[in-house]
Amino acid sequence: MSQVWLIGHPVAHSLSPAMHNAAFAKLGLPHRYELKETADDQLVATLDRMRREDVLGANVTIPHKEAVLRLLDEVDDEARRIGAVNTIVSRAERLIGYNTDKYGFEKALEAQPRRIPWAEGFPFADDRILILGAGGAARACALSLLEHSNNVDIANRDPARAEALVRSIEVDGRRPAVVPWPRGREPGDAVVNATPLGLKGEEALEDVRLPMWVIDLVPTAEETPLVKRAKATENVTVVDGLSMLLHQAARSFELWTGVPAPLEVMRAALPRPV
Ligand code: NDP
């Protein structure tokens, strides 16, 4: 039996084991998805163990997606452009990094029925989009959005990290702009919450009128307060973190196993419909 690990901190409440273990069982694959709670100072040792043990690969989550990049033997081009790795494949003691968050984000946007009529295809072109956060997930979203939009803003608790993101992510000469946290003012046409705000019952956009699109990456068994408020607000289209989680997981599964992911089995393993 080979294992697949989830490397991060904290990982205890992750919904990924249910999805991946249901998919392995459905396809009769002798693998097991396991949580590996990993503090910053344990990351190097955990990767060394991956190289030596019977491990197919891993997902990498908060807070290691950026740090892990320089510890791997090889990094795929897209993950390098994003500057973050969320999936590792282990082959012959070599660790290869990929990023499936960007794919998951785009699939989740595509899959979401819109609450107001809109042109088909990718939703944003001239709209002003605000990303909250400047970590690994924000990087994947920023690259994806810059490929389709001229106006991408980043607000982060630590502005220096937002500045670093802006310096390293660019599409055809376009870069995001760093803006202050949107307290008491409108966040434009769309907002992406790429922070963990919402996990503990707090609302990422308190006191702010919601834009037409609310995309909350936080994948939780219960809807986050932001998703609840957005669903209760007329004409707001909401993308729930569970949908992105499903699609990024399917792509990661395919990288580890080389076979198509049983998407509907994985969807059914989630705690609520998406
Ligand atoms: P990182 O550790 O790379 O980045 C975390 C980001 O959140 C940083 O910008 C950090 O700001 C910010 N942050 C952390 N705590 C707070 C807080 N209390 N208030 C304001 N900002 C805060 O994590 P990831 O980018 O990997 O993950 C971010 C979130 O996105 C997580 O909740 C994760 O579960 C979710 N996610 C969901 C996915 C899905 O498929 N649905 C996929 C990927 C991520 P600072 O720089 O100031 O510390």
PDB file of C-alpha atoms and ligand atoms in Angstrom:
ATOM      1  CA  MET A   1       0.000   0.000   0.000  1.00  0.00           C
ATOM      2  CA  SER A   2       1.370   3.417  -0.951  1.00  0.00           C
ATOM      3  CA  GLN A   3       0.510   6.548   0.933  1.00  0.00           C
ATOM      4  CA  VAL A   4      -0.297  10.091  -0.152  1.00  0.00           C
ATOM      5  CA  TRP A   5       0.289  12.784   2.440  1.00  0.00           C
ATOM      6  CA  LEU A   6      -1.240  16.131   3.270  1.00  0.00           C
ATOM      7  CA  ILE A   7       1.615  18.310   4.531  1.00  0.00           C
ATOM      8  CA  GLY A   8       0.599  21.478   6.364  1.00  0.00           C
ATOM      9  CA  HIS A   9      -0.347  23.056   9.640  1.00  0.00           C
ATOM     10  CA  PRO A  10      -3.083  22.764  10.772  1.00  0.00           C
ATOM     11  CA  VAL A  11      -4.475  19.848   8.721  1.00  0.00           C
ATOM     12  CA  ALA A  12      -6.737  18.104  11.246  1.00  0.00           C
ATOM     13  CA  HIS A  13     -10.001  19.357   9.743  1.00  0.00           C
ATOM     14  CA  SER A  14      -9.083  18.774   6.115  1.00  0.00           C
ATOM     15  CA  LEU A  15     -11.781  17.332   3.857  1.00  0.00           C
ATOM     16  CA  SER A  16      -9.202  15.936   1.417  1.00  0.00           C
ATOM     17  CA  PRO A  17      -8.754  12.470   3.010  1.00  0.00           C
ATOM     18  CA  ALA A  18     -12.470  11.656   2.562  1.00  0.00           C
ATOM     19  CA  MET A  19     -12.367  12.592  -1.139  1.00  0.00           C
ATOM     20  CA  HIS A  20      -9.125  10.831  -2.023  1.00  0.00           C
ATOM     21  CA  ASN A  21      -9.754   7.696   0.010  1.00  0.00           C
ATOM     22  CA  ALA A  22     -13.225   7.347  -1.576  1.00  0.00           C
ATOM     23  CA  ALA A  23     -11.594   7.682  -5.015  1.00  0.00           C
ATOM     24  CA  PHE A  24      -8.860   5.118  -4.233  1.00  0.00           C
ATOM     25  CA  ALA A  25     -11.502   2.676  -2.953  1.00  0.00           C
ATOM     26  CA  LYS A  26     -13.735   3.184  -5.990  1.00  0.00           C
ATOM     27  CA  LEU A  27     -10.895   2.376  -8.387  1.00  0.00           C
ATOM     28  CA  GLY A  28      -9.553  -0.481  -6.236  1.00  0.00           C
ATOM     29  CA  LEU A  29      -6.209   1.286  -5.779  1.00  0.00           C
ATOM     30  CA  PRO A  30      -4.218   0.161  -2.714  1.00  0.00           C
ATOM     31  CA  HIS A  31      -3.389   3.680  -1.546  1.00  0.00           C
ATOM     32  CA  ARG A  32      -4.187   5.715   1.535  1.00  0.00           C
ATOM     33  CA  TYR A  33      -4.343   9.524   1.978  1.00  0.00           C
ATOM     34  CA  GLU A  34      -2.914  10.505   5.384  1.00  0.00           C
ATOM     35  CA  LEU A  35      -2.615  13.768   7.303  1.00  0.00           C
ATOM     36  CA  LYS A  36       0.946  14.865   8.180  1.00  0.00           C
ATOM     37  CA  GLU A  37       0.816  17.764  10.601  1.00  0.00           C
ATOM     38  CA  THR A  38       4.069  19.587   9.739  1.00  0.00           C
ATOM     39  CA  ALA A  39       5.475  22.635  11.504  1.00  0.00           C
ATOM     40  CA  ASP A  40       7.891  24.944   9.645  1.00  0.00           C
ATOM     41  CA  ASP A  41      10.974  23.319  11.179  1.00  0.00           C
ATOM     42  CA  GLN A  42       9.782  19.818  10.198  1.00  0.00           C
ATOM     43  CA  LEU A  43       9.281  20.490   6.490  1.00  0.00           C
ATOM     44  CA  VAL A  44      12.732  19.403   5.298  1.00  0.00           C
ATOM     45  CA  ALA A  45      12.614  16.185   7.354  1.00  0.00           C
ATOM     46  CA  THR A  46       9.117  15.364   6.096  1.00  0.00           C
ATOM     47  CA  LEU A  47      10.252  15.725   2.477  1.00  0.00           C
ATOM     48  CA  ASP A  48      13.264  13.488   3.172  1.00  0.00           C
ATOM     49  CA  ARG A  49      10.942  10.840   4.575  1.00  0.00           C
ATOM     50  CA  MET A  50       8.801  11.124   1.443  1.00  0.00           C
ATOM     51  CA  ARG A  51      11.821  10.343  -0.721  1.00  0.00           C
ATOM     52  CA  ARG A  52      12.669   7.219   1.287  1.00  0.00           C
ATOM     53  CA  GLU A  53       9.239   5.763   2.149  1.00  0.00           C
ATOM     54  CA  ASP A  54       6.524   4.211  -0.008  1.00  0.00           C
ATOM     55  CA  VAL A  55       4.794   7.513  -0.719  1.00  0.00           C
ATOM     56  CA  LEU A  56       3.223   8.325  -4.104  1.00  0.00           C
ATOM     57  CA  GLY A  57       3.114  12.024  -3.440  1.00  0.00           C
ATOM     58  CA  ALA A  58       1.522  14.728  -1.336  1.00  0.00           C
ATOM     59  CA  ASN A  59      -0.631  17.779  -1.170  1.00  0.00           C
ATOM     60  CA  VAL A  60       0.961  20.829   0.405  1.00  0.00           C
ATOM     61  CA  THR A  61      -1.197  23.335   2.215  1.00  0.00           C
ATOM     62  CA  ILE A  62      -1.061  26.356   4.522  1.00  0.00           C
ATOM     63  CA  PRO A  63       1.631  27.564   5.364  1.00  0.00           C
ATOM     64  CA  HIS A  64       4.166  25.652   3.198  1.00  0.00           C
ATOM     65  CA  LYS A  65       3.106  26.167  -0.444  1.00  0.00           C
ATOM     66  CA  GLU A  66       5.757  28.781  -1.179  1.00  0.00           C
ATOM     67  CA  ALA A  67       8.563  27.479   1.059  1.00  0.00           C
ATOM     68  CA  VAL A  68       8.384  23.973  -0.395  1.00  0.00           C
ATOM     69  CA  LEU A  69       9.213  25.140  -3.909  1.00  0.00           C
ATOM     70  CA  ARG A  70      12.939  25.526  -3.302  1.00  0.00           C
ATOM     71  CA  LEU A  71      13.169  22.174  -1.456  1.00  0.00           C
ATOM     72  CA  LEU A  72      12.053  19.982  -4.386  1.00  0.00           C
ATOM     73  CA  ASP A  73      14.137  18.237  -7.057  1.00  0.00           C
ATOM     74  CA  GLU A  74      12.058  19.582  -9.948  1.00  0.00           C
ATOM     75  CA  VAL A  75       9.192  22.083 -10.317  1.00  0.00           C
ATOM     76  CA  ASP A  76       6.753  22.171 -13.213  1.00  0.00           C
ATOM     77  CA  ASP A  77       6.636  25.439 -15.244  1.00  0.00           C
ATOM     78  CA  GLU A  78       3.187  26.564 -14.123  1.00  0.00           C
ATOM     79  CA  ALA A  79       3.968  26.030 -10.425  1.00  0.00           C
ATOM     80  CA  ARG A  80       7.136  28.039 -10.917  1.00  0.00           C
ATOM     81  CA  ARG A  81       5.222  30.902 -12.579  1.00  0.00           C
ATOM     82  CA  ILE A  82       2.752  30.896  -9.694  1.00  0.00           C
ATOM     83  CA  GLY A  83       5.528  30.631  -7.119  1.00  0.00           C
ATOM     84  CA  ALA A  84       3.719  27.943  -5.106  1.00  0.00           C
ATOM     85  CA  VAL A  85       3.362  24.159  -5.072  1.00  0.00           C
ATOM     86  CA  ASN A  86       0.285  22.346  -3.755  1.00  0.00           C
ATOM     87  CA  THR A  87       1.009  18.887  -5.191  1.00  0.00           C
ATOM     88  CA  ILE A  88       4.155  16.756  -5.084  1.00  0.00           C
ATOM     89  CA  VAL A  89       4.739  13.581  -7.069  1.00  0.00           C
ATOM     90  CA  SER A  90       7.456  11.243  -5.788  1.00  0.00           C
ATOM     91  CA  ARG A  91       9.254   9.187  -8.448  1.00  0.00           C
ATOM     92  CA  ALA A  92      12.442   7.206  -7.820  1.00  0.00           C
ATOM     93  CA  GLU A  93      13.366   9.284  -4.767  1.00  0.00           C
ATOM     94  CA  ARG A  94      12.871  12.539  -6.664  1.00  0.00           C
ATOM     95  CA  LEU A  95      10.171  15.008  -5.653  1.00  0.00           C
ATOM     96  CA  ILE A  96       8.441  16.946  -8.443  1.00  0.00           C
ATOM     97  CA  GLY A  97       6.244  19.954  -7.641  1.00  0.00           C
ATOM     98  CA  TYR A  98       3.012  20.978  -9.369  1.00  0.00           C
ATOM     99  CA  ASN A  99       0.221  23.449  -8.758  1.00  0.00           C
ATOM    100  CA  THR A 100      -3.388  22.310  -9.206  1.00  0.00           C
ATOM    101  CA  ASP A 101      -4.941  25.266  -7.338  1.00  0.00           C
ATOM    102  CA  LYS A 102      -5.069  27.419 -10.467  1.00  0.00           C
ATOM    103  CA  TYR A 103      -6.875  24.653 -12.364  1.00  0.00           C
ATOM    104  CA  GLY A 104      -9.240  24.091  -9.417  1.00  0.00           C
ATOM    105  CA  PHE A 105     -10.012  27.808  -9.173  1.00  0.00           C
ATOM    106  CA  GLU A 106     -10.817  28.064 -12.891  1.00  0.00           C
ATOM    107  CA  LYS A 107     -13.002  24.927 -12.901  1.00  0.00           C
ATOM    108  CA  ALA A 108     -14.914  26.184  -9.850  1.00  0.00           C
ATOM    109  CA  LEU A 109     -15.590  29.522 -11.584  1.00  0.00           C
ATOM    110  CA  GLU A 110     -16.717  27.800 -14.761  1.00  0.00           C
ATOM    111  CA  ALA A 111     -18.993  25.375 -12.908  1.00  0.00           C
ATOM    112  CA  GLN A 112     -20.844  28.039 -10.923  1.00  0.00           C
ATOM    113  CA  PRO A 113     -24.293  28.966 -12.291  1.00  0.00           C
ATOM    114  CA  ARG A 114     -24.500  32.766 -12.327  1.00  0.00           C
ATOM    115  CA  ARG A 115     -27.162  34.595 -10.366  1.00  0.00           C
ATOM    116  CA  ILE A 116     -27.400  37.352 -12.981  1.00  0.00           C
ATOM    117  CA  PRO A 117     -27.158  36.922 -16.772  1.00  0.00           C
ATOM    118  CA  TRP A 118     -23.555  37.121 -17.943  1.00  0.00           C
ATOM    119  CA  ALA A 119     -21.580  36.321 -21.018  1.00  0.00           C
ATOM    120  CA  GLU A 120     -20.357  32.730 -21.159  1.00  0.00           C
ATOM    121  CA  GLY A 121     -16.696  31.912 -20.706  1.00  0.00           C
ATOM    122  CA  PHE A 122     -14.359  33.313 -18.094  1.00  0.00           C
ATOM    123  CA  PRO A 123     -16.352  35.901 -16.151  1.00  0.00           C
ATOM    124  CA  PHE A 124     -14.003  38.851 -15.754  1.00  0.00           C
ATOM    125  CA  ALA A 125     -12.409  41.170 -18.299  1.00  0.00           C
ATOM    126  CA  ASP A 126     -12.663  44.839 -17.348  1.00  0.00           C
ATOM    127  CA  ASP A 127     -13.973  44.145 -13.874  1.00  0.00           C
ATOM    128  CA  ARG A 128     -12.086  45.193 -10.777  1.00  0.00           C
ATOM    129  CA  ILE A 129     -11.161  42.081  -8.821  1.00  0.00           C
ATOM    130  CA  LEU A 130      -9.822  42.128  -5.275  1.00  0.00           C
ATOM    131  CA  ILE A 131      -7.858  39.227  -3.826  1.00  0.00           C
ATOM    132  CA  LEU A 132      -7.586  39.089  -0.033  1.00  0.00           C
ATOM    133  CA  GLY A 133      -4.333  37.355   0.923  1.00  0.00           C
ATOM    134  CA  ALA A 134      -0.916  36.987  -0.679  1.00  0.00           C
ATOM    135  CA  GLY A 135       0.018  33.395   0.131  1.00  0.00           C
ATOM    136  CA  GLY A 136       0.192  30.329  -2.102  1.00  0.00           C
ATOM    137  CA  ALA A 137      -3.511  30.218  -2.944  1.00  0.00           C
ATOM    138  CA  ALA A 138      -3.612  33.961  -3.689  1.00  0.00           C
ATOM    139  CA  ARG A 139      -0.695  33.507  -6.101  1.00  0.00           C
ATOM    140  CA  ALA A 140      -2.558  30.817  -8.097  1.00  0.00           C
ATOM    141  CA  CYS A 141      -5.687  33.002  -8.267  1.00  0.00           C
ATOM    142  CA  ALA A 142      -3.685  36.121  -9.179  1.00  0.00           C
ATOM    143  CA  LEU A 143      -2.030  34.413 -12.143  1.00  0.00           C
ATOM    144  CA  SER A 144      -5.330  32.996 -13.351  1.00  0.00           C
ATOM    145  CA  LEU A 145      -7.180  36.316 -13.023  1.00  0.00           C
ATOM    146  CA  LEU A 146      -4.387  38.311 -14.682  1.00  0.00           C
ATOM    147  CA  GLU A 147      -4.679  36.035 -17.705  1.00  0.00           C
ATOM    148  CA  HIS A 148      -8.262  37.308 -18.129  1.00  0.00           C
ATOM    149  CA  SER A 149      -8.508  40.710 -16.513  1.00  0.00           C
ATOM    150  CA  ASN A 150      -6.753  44.073 -16.500  1.00  0.00           C
ATOM    151  CA  ASN A 151      -7.636  45.041 -12.933  1.00  0.00           C
ATOM    152  CA  VAL A 152      -6.475  42.731 -10.187  1.00  0.00           C
ATOM    153  CA  ASP A 153      -5.866  44.166  -6.706  1.00  0.00           C
ATOM    154  CA  ILE A 154      -4.240  42.466  -3.713  1.00  0.00           C
ATOM    155  CA  ALA A 155      -4.883  43.333  -0.064  1.00  0.00           C
ATOM    156  CA  ASN A 156      -2.881  41.492   2.561  1.00  0.00           C
ATOM    157  CA  ARG A 157      -2.414  41.779   6.320  1.00  0.00           C
ATOM    158  CA  ASP A 158       1.335  42.001   5.707  1.00  0.00           C
ATOM    159  CA  PRO A 159       1.719  44.492   2.813  1.00  0.00           C
ATOM    160  CA  ALA A 160       5.350  43.449   2.203  1.00  0.00           C
ATOM    161  CA  ARG A 161       4.170  39.974   1.216  1.00  0.00           C
ATOM    162  CA  ALA A 162       1.649  41.514  -1.198  1.00  0.00           C
ATOM    163  CA  GLU A 163       4.474  43.592  -2.710  1.00  0.00           C
ATOM    164  CA  ALA A 164       6.542  40.427  -3.162  1.00  0.00           C
ATOM    165  CA  LEU A 165       3.632  38.770  -4.970  1.00  0.00           C
ATOM    166  CA  VAL A 166       3.261  41.752  -7.289  1.00  0.00           C
ATOM    167  CA  ARG A 167       6.960  41.704  -8.140  1.00  0.00           C
ATOM    168  CA  SER A 168       6.907  38.036  -9.075  1.00  0.00           C
ATOM    169  CA  ILE A 169       3.575  37.567 -10.918  1.00  0.00           C
ATOM    170  CA  GLU A 170       3.117  39.112 -14.330  1.00  0.00           C
ATOM    171  CA  VAL A 171       1.103  38.329 -17.477  1.00  0.00           C
ATOM    172  CA  ASP A 172       1.860  40.249 -20.706  1.00  0.00           C
ATOM    173  CA  GLY A 173       3.228  43.172 -18.687  1.00  0.00           C
ATOM    174  CA  ARG A 174       0.202  43.287 -16.343  1.00  0.00           C
ATOM    175  CA  ARG A 175       0.698  42.936 -12.601  1.00  0.00           C
ATOM    176  CA  PRO A 176      -1.697  43.169  -9.660  1.00  0.00           C
ATOM    177  CA  ALA A 177      -1.766  46.370  -7.593  1.00  0.00           C
ATOM    178  CA  VAL A 178      -1.416  46.416  -3.809  1.00  0.00           C
ATOM    179  CA  VAL A 179      -4.358  48.103  -2.064  1.00  0.00           C
ATOM    180  CA  PRO A 180      -5.356  48.523   1.597  1.00  0.00           C
ATOM    181  CA  TRP A 181      -7.758  46.051   3.245  1.00  0.00           C
ATOM    182  CA  PRO A 182     -11.259  47.083   2.057  1.00  0.00           C
ATOM    183  CA  ARG A 183     -12.733  48.263   5.361  1.00  0.00           C
ATOM    184  CA  GLY A 184     -15.864  50.346   4.847  1.00  0.00           C
ATOM    185  CA  ARG A 185     -15.447  50.689   1.087  1.00  0.00           C
ATOM    186  CA  GLU A 186     -16.523  48.723  -1.953  1.00  0.00           C
ATOM    187  CA  PRO A 187     -14.224  45.925  -3.049  1.00  0.00           C
ATOM    188  CA  GLY A 188     -14.950  46.371  -6.797  1.00  0.00           C
ATOM    189  CA  ASP A 189     -16.827  43.814  -8.914  1.00  0.00           C
ATOM    190  CA  ALA A 190     -15.462  40.579  -7.480  1.00  0.00           C
ATOM    191  CA  VAL A 191     -13.659  39.481  -4.358  1.00  0.00           C
ATOM    192  CA  VAL A 192     -11.594  36.358  -3.708  1.00  0.00           C
ATOM    193  CA  ASN A 193     -10.931  35.397  -0.103  1.00  0.00           C
ATOM    194  CA  ALA A 194      -7.565  33.617  -0.168  1.00  0.00           C
ATOM    195  CA  THR A 195      -6.976  33.822   3.593  1.00  0.00           C
ATOM    196  CA  PRO A 196      -8.176  31.401   6.285  1.00  0.00           C
ATOM    197  CA  LEU A 197     -10.632  34.059   7.557  1.00  0.00           C
ATOM    198  CA  GLY A 198     -13.941  32.252   7.992  1.00  0.00           C
ATOM    199  CA  LEU A 199     -12.520  29.080   9.517  1.00  0.00           C
ATOM    200  CA  LYS A 200     -13.234  30.283  13.033  1.00  0.00           C
ATOM    201  CA  GLY A 201     -16.615  31.865  12.340  1.00  0.00           C
ATOM    202  CA  GLU A 202     -15.236  35.333  11.520  1.00  0.00           C
ATOM    203  CA  GLU A 203     -16.252  37.174   8.327  1.00  0.00           C
ATOM    204  CA  ALA A 204     -13.516  38.118   5.890  1.00  0.00           C
ATOM    205  CA  LEU A 205     -15.408  41.168   4.554  1.00  0.00           C
ATOM    206  CA  GLU A 206     -17.200  42.508   7.613  1.00  0.00           C
ATOM    207  CA  ASP A 207     -18.807  45.956   7.131  1.00  0.00           C
ATOM    208  CA  VAL A 208     -18.306  45.859   3.371  1.00  0.00           C
ATOM    209  CA  ARG A 209     -21.055  45.823   0.741  1.00  0.00           C
ATOM    210  CA  LEU A 210     -20.621  42.657  -1.313  1.00  0.00           C
ATOM    211  CA  PRO A 211     -19.619  42.834  -4.973  1.00  0.00           C
ATOM    212  CA  MET A 212     -21.315  40.867  -7.771  1.00  0.00           C
ATOM    213  CA  TRP A 213     -18.969  37.902  -7.338  1.00  0.00           C
ATOM    214  CA  VAL A 214     -17.844  36.444  -4.034  1.00  0.00           C
ATOM    215  CA  ILE A 215     -15.299  33.650  -4.245  1.00  0.00           C
ATOM    216  CA  ASP A 216     -14.367  32.198  -0.877  1.00  0.00           C
ATOM    217  CA  LEU A 217     -11.521  29.687  -1.042  1.00  0.00           C
ATOM    218  CA  VAL A 218     -11.938  28.494   2.561  1.00  0.00           C
ATOM    219  CA  PRO A 219     -13.153  24.878   2.266  1.00  0.00           C
ATOM    220  CA  THR A 220     -15.253  24.043   5.318  1.00  0.00           C
ATOM    221  CA  ALA A 221     -17.914  21.507   6.257  1.00  0.00           C
ATOM    222  CA  GLU A 222     -20.215  24.392   7.256  1.00  0.00           C
ATOM    223  CA  GLU A 223     -20.573  27.375   4.913  1.00  0.00           C
ATOM    224  CA  THR A 224     -18.369  30.294   5.989  1.00  0.00           C
ATOM    225  CA  PRO A 225     -20.082  33.498   7.228  1.00  0.00           C
ATOM    226  CA  LEU A 226     -19.005  35.221   3.985  1.00  0.00           C
ATOM    227  CA  VAL A 227     -20.584  32.524   1.806  1.00  0.00           C
ATOM    228  CA  LYS A 228     -23.764  32.617   3.913  1.00  0.00           C
ATOM    229  CA  ARG A 229     -24.098  36.393   3.573  1.00  0.00           C
ATOM    230  CA  ALA A 230     -23.331  36.290  -0.144  1.00  0.00           C
ATOM    231  CA  LYS A 231     -25.946  33.598  -0.765  1.00  0.00           C
ATOM    232  CA  ALA A 232     -28.502  35.695   1.086  1.00  0.00           C
ATOM    233  CA  THR A 233     -27.693  38.802  -1.009  1.00  0.00           C
ATOM    234  CA  GLU A 234     -29.589  39.355  -4.231  1.00  0.00           C
ATOM    235  CA  ASN A 235     -27.612  39.219  -7.482  1.00  0.00           C
ATOM    236  CA  VAL A 236     -24.399  37.977  -5.925  1.00  0.00           C
ATOM    237  CA  THR A 237     -22.826  34.920  -7.538  1.00  0.00           C
ATOM    238  CA  VAL A 238     -21.000  32.806  -4.960  1.00  0.00           C
ATOM    239  CA  VAL A 239     -18.203  30.330  -5.505  1.00  0.00           C
ATOM    240  CA  ASP A 240     -17.655  28.103  -2.485  1.00  0.00           C
ATOM    241  CA  GLY A 241     -14.195  26.821  -1.503  1.00  0.00           C
ATOM    242  CA  LEU A 242     -15.487  23.253  -1.593  1.00  0.00           C
ATOM    243  CA  SER A 243     -15.908  23.458  -5.352  1.00  0.00           C
ATOM    244  CA  MET A 244     -12.279  24.528  -5.868  1.00  0.00           C
ATOM    245  CA  LEU A 245     -11.186  21.860  -3.390  1.00  0.00           C
ATOM    246  CA  LEU A 246     -12.930  19.191  -5.457  1.00  0.00           C
ATOM    247  CA  HIS A 247     -11.396  20.236  -8.770  1.00  0.00           C
ATOM    248  CA  GLN A 248      -7.851  20.770  -7.507  1.00  0.00           C
ATOM    249  CA  ALA A 249      -8.090  17.373  -5.795  1.00  0.00           C
ATOM    250  CA  ALA A 250      -9.163  15.650  -9.012  1.00  0.00           C
ATOM    251  CA  ARG A 251      -6.153  17.041 -10.864  1.00  0.00           C
ATOM    252  CA  SER A 252      -3.775  16.067  -8.023  1.00  0.00           C
ATOM    253  CA  PHE A 253      -5.234  12.543  -7.990  1.00  0.00           C
ATOM    254  CA  GLU A 254      -4.475  12.218 -11.701  1.00  0.00           C
ATOM    255  CA  LEU A 255      -0.887  13.356 -11.194  1.00  0.00           C
ATOM    256  CA  TRP A 256      -0.276  10.730  -8.478  1.00  0.00           C
ATOM    257  CA  THR A 257      -2.074   7.793 -10.097  1.00  0.00           C
ATOM    258  CA  GLY A 258      -1.973   8.491 -13.849  1.00  0.00           C
ATOM    259  CA  VAL A 259      -5.661   7.565 -14.161  1.00  0.00           C
ATOM    260  CA  PRO A 260      -8.764   9.796 -14.536  1.00  0.00           C
ATOM    261  CA  ALA A 261     -10.217  10.864 -11.189  1.00  0.00           C
ATOM    262  CA  PRO A 262     -13.730   9.592 -10.362  1.00  0.00           C
ATOM    263  CA  LEU A 263     -15.043  13.144  -9.933  1.00  0.00           C
ATOM    264  CA  GLU A 264     -18.569  12.243  -8.844  1.00  0.00           C
ATOM    265  CA  VAL A 265     -17.290   9.820  -6.182  1.00  0.00           C
ATOM    266  CA  MET A 266     -15.047  12.580  -4.850  1.00  0.00           C
ATOM    267  CA  ARG A 267     -17.900  15.094  -4.922  1.00  0.00           C
ATOM    268  CA  ALA A 268     -20.159  12.700  -2.994  1.00  0.00           C
ATOM    269  CA  ALA A 269     -17.485  12.404  -0.278  1.00  0.00           C
ATOM    270  CA  LEU A 270     -17.790  16.131   0.501  1.00  0.00           C
ATOM    271  CA  PRO A 271     -19.936  17.123   3.499  1.00  0.00           C
ATOM    272  CA  ARG A 272     -22.438  19.154   1.444  1.00  0.00           C
ATOM    273  CA  PRO A 273     -23.406  19.497  -2.224  1.00  0.00           C
ATOM    274  CA  VAL A 274     -21.270  21.727  -4.475  1.00  0.00           C
TER     275      VAL A 274
HETATM  276  P1  NDP B   1      -0.607  30.667   3.000  1.00  0.00           P
HETATM  277  O1  NDP B   1      -0.095  30.316   4.343  1.00  0.00           O
HETATM  278  O2  NDP B   1       0.291  30.511   1.837  1.00  0.00           O
HETATM  279  O3  NDP B   1      -1.185  32.166   3.026  1.00  0.00           O
HETATM  280  C1  NDP B   1      -2.086  32.564   4.017  1.00  0.00           C
HETATM  281  C2  NDP B   1      -2.615  33.945   3.695  1.00  0.00           C
HETATM  282  O4  NDP B   1      -3.676  34.238   4.607  1.00  0.00           O
HETATM  283  C3  NDP B   1      -1.563  35.030   3.857  1.00  0.00           C
HETATM  284  O5  NDP B   1      -1.841  36.046   2.930  1.00  0.00           O
HETATM  285  C4  NDP B   1      -1.831  35.528   5.290  1.00  0.00           C
HETATM  286  O6  NDP B   1      -1.477  36.872   5.508  1.00  0.00           O
HETATM  287  C5  NDP B   1      -3.342  35.434   5.323  1.00  0.00           C
HETATM  288  N1  NDP B   1      -3.845  35.315   6.704  1.00  0.00           N
HETATM  289  C6  NDP B   1      -3.613  34.307   7.572  1.00  0.00           C
HETATM  290  N2  NDP B   1      -4.261  34.533   8.731  1.00  0.00           N
HETATM  291  C7  NDP B   1      -4.886  35.746   8.591  1.00  0.00           C
HETATM  292  C8  NDP B   1      -5.697  36.536   9.452  1.00  0.00           C
HETATM  293  N3  NDP B   1      -6.007  36.134  10.677  1.00  0.00           N
HETATM  294  N4  NDP B   1      -6.150  37.726   8.981  1.00  0.00           N
HETATM  295  C9  NDP B   1      -5.862  38.139   7.721  1.00  0.00           C
HETATM  296  N5  NDP B   1      -5.087  37.430   6.870  1.00  0.00           N
HETATM  297  C10 NDP B   1      -4.608  36.244   7.304  1.00  0.00           C
HETATM  298  O7  NDP B   1      -1.938  29.778   2.808  1.00  0.00           O
HETATM  299  P2  NDP B   1      -2.652  29.347   1.452  1.00  0.00           P
HETATM  300  O8  NDP B   1      -2.556  30.450   0.487  1.00  0.00           O
HETATM  301  O9  NDP B   1      -2.209  28.004   1.106  1.00  0.00           O
HETATM  302  O10 NDP B   1      -4.179  29.197   1.949  1.00  0.00           O
HETATM  303  C11 NDP B   1      -4.990  30.327   2.223  1.00  0.00           C
HETATM  304  C12 NDP B   1      -6.442  29.864   2.399  1.00  0.00           C
HETATM  305  O11 NDP B   1      -6.944  29.380   1.156  1.00  0.00           O
HETATM  306  C13 NDP B   1      -6.594  28.721   3.409  1.00  0.00           C
HETATM  307  O12 NDP B   1      -7.767  28.918   4.162  1.00  0.00           O
HETATM  308  C14 NDP B   1      -6.756  27.498   2.526  1.00  0.00           C
HETATM  309  O13 NDP B   1      -7.546  26.493   3.142  1.00  0.00           O
HETATM  310  C15 NDP B   1      -7.502  28.099   1.333  1.00  0.00           C
HETATM  311  N6  NDP B   1      -7.288  27.306   0.126  1.00  0.00           N
HETATM  312  C16 NDP B   1      -8.350  26.647  -0.409  1.00  0.00           C
HETATM  313  C17 NDP B   1      -8.212  25.895  -1.530  1.00  0.00           C
HETATM  314  C18 NDP B   1      -9.394  25.191  -2.094  1.00  0.00           C
HETATM  315  O14 NDP B   1      -9.207  24.305  -2.924  1.00  0.00           O
HETATM  316  N7  NDP B   1     -10.593  25.557  -1.721  1.00  0.00           N
HETATM  317  C19 NDP B   1      -6.924  25.739  -2.201  1.00  0.00           C
HETATM  318  C20 NDP B   1      -5.872  26.493  -1.578  1.00  0.00           C
HETATM  319  C21 NDP B   1      -6.048  27.214  -0.435  1.00  0.00           C
HETATM  320  P3  NDP B   1      -0.002  37.275   6.022  1.00  0.00           P
HETATM  321  O15 NDP B   1       0.874  37.233   4.808  1.00  0.00           O
HETATM  322  O16 NDP B   1      -0.210  38.647   6.562  1.00  0.00           O
HETATM  323  O17 NDP B   1       0.389  36.249   7.055  1.00  0.00           O
END
